[in-house]
Amino acid sequence: VPDALIHQFWHIPFPPPDILRLLPTGVDECLLRGLLGNDLIEFHTERYALNFLGCVAELVPEAEIDADTLSIHYDGRRIDVAVFPISIDVERYEQLASAPESTALVERLRARYASNGQRLGLGVDRVDYTKGIPERLRALRELWERHPEMRETFTFLLVATPSRSELPAYRALEVELVAAVIEINERFKTEKWHPIVLIHENVSADMLAGAYRAADLCLISSLQDGMNLVAKEFIACQTEERGVLVLSRFAGASEEIDGAVLINPFNLDGFVEGIRRALHMSEGERRVRMHRMRRQLHERTIFDWLFAVLTRAQDIISEREPESGVA
């Protein structure tokens, strides 16, 4: 079907040329030439789009790059590159967070972990090497080590969903995760308090929504992440606007969300300080930040993303019609 429009959404980060060159010799060029079979290639962020253009410029020398229009001329064709940050069904998550089951869970979690001035933190991840879970646990350990006053006043709920457990590297990560949680709990626990509560199983969407709503802090420590929709799910479920989002600079969401406390998961001292700052943030500042993030999220839902992608595809088809006759 030579006149069909082919377009592809690239969901993960696209690396700069120096990283792409780490692939076996020739694979990097073949990958790029294959992607140039598309008529439209969509990325989460401008940085990923520019990385792609830079890779094509270095590794496909006959391709002509136009960085101003985010387009490529190759093999007699024009390939458009576009930026469309993906999102979530915001209204659905708000409804889940407000459902009776979620509200009951919020009350139980708050009563157990966040009463009398205590704080509840939350992490939600697939067990995956890109999510920075070991780095997060090291930062939490350092927080309780350096700031004894945070013991018994801050509990962290870690929802770690098993992922690709049949692969040795992922199984090893699961073992490392569980061992680290046990070590931290043994090191700091008291008669009435365990610092980390680990849920190492699949959790339903309504239970997650309740946990998001109950939390005072959501901690995302990705080492690399195309977008990270956990950040947006947390914001959507924060109907009381009490929580703080602590977000890795290496998640695509950090380039779109304005109001999070940004951290570098590779910098332990800065990571610990980011958590401490979030926990000590005043109620007024927390509400201002979360209100701003929720307003932004309502303006950029999954349906806005889908409409933008399909509109751009239709525009490209319309531009072709005079020369190809294809409707």
PDB file of C-alpha atoms in Angstrom, residues 23-32:
ATOM      1  CA  LEU A  23      24.665  -0.859  19.745  1.00  0.00           C
ATOM      2  CA  PRO A  24      26.583  -3.478  17.711  1.00  0.00           C
ATOM      3  CA  THR A  25      28.199  -2.015  14.623  1.00  0.00           C
ATOM      4  CA  GLY A  26      25.648  -1.380  11.896  1.00  0.00           C
ATOM      5  CA  VAL A  27      22.607  -2.014  14.087  1.00  0.00           C
ATOM      6  CA  ASP A  28      22.252   1.683  14.926  1.00  0.00           C
ATOM      7  CA  GLU A  29      22.123   2.672  11.248  1.00  0.00           C
ATOM      8  CA  CYS A  30      19.718  -0.151  10.348  1.00  0.00           C
ATOM      9  CA  LEU A  31      17.404   0.843  13.206  1.00  0.00           C
ATOM     10  CA  LEU A  32      17.297   4.450  12.010  1.00  0.00           C
TER      11      LEU A  32
END
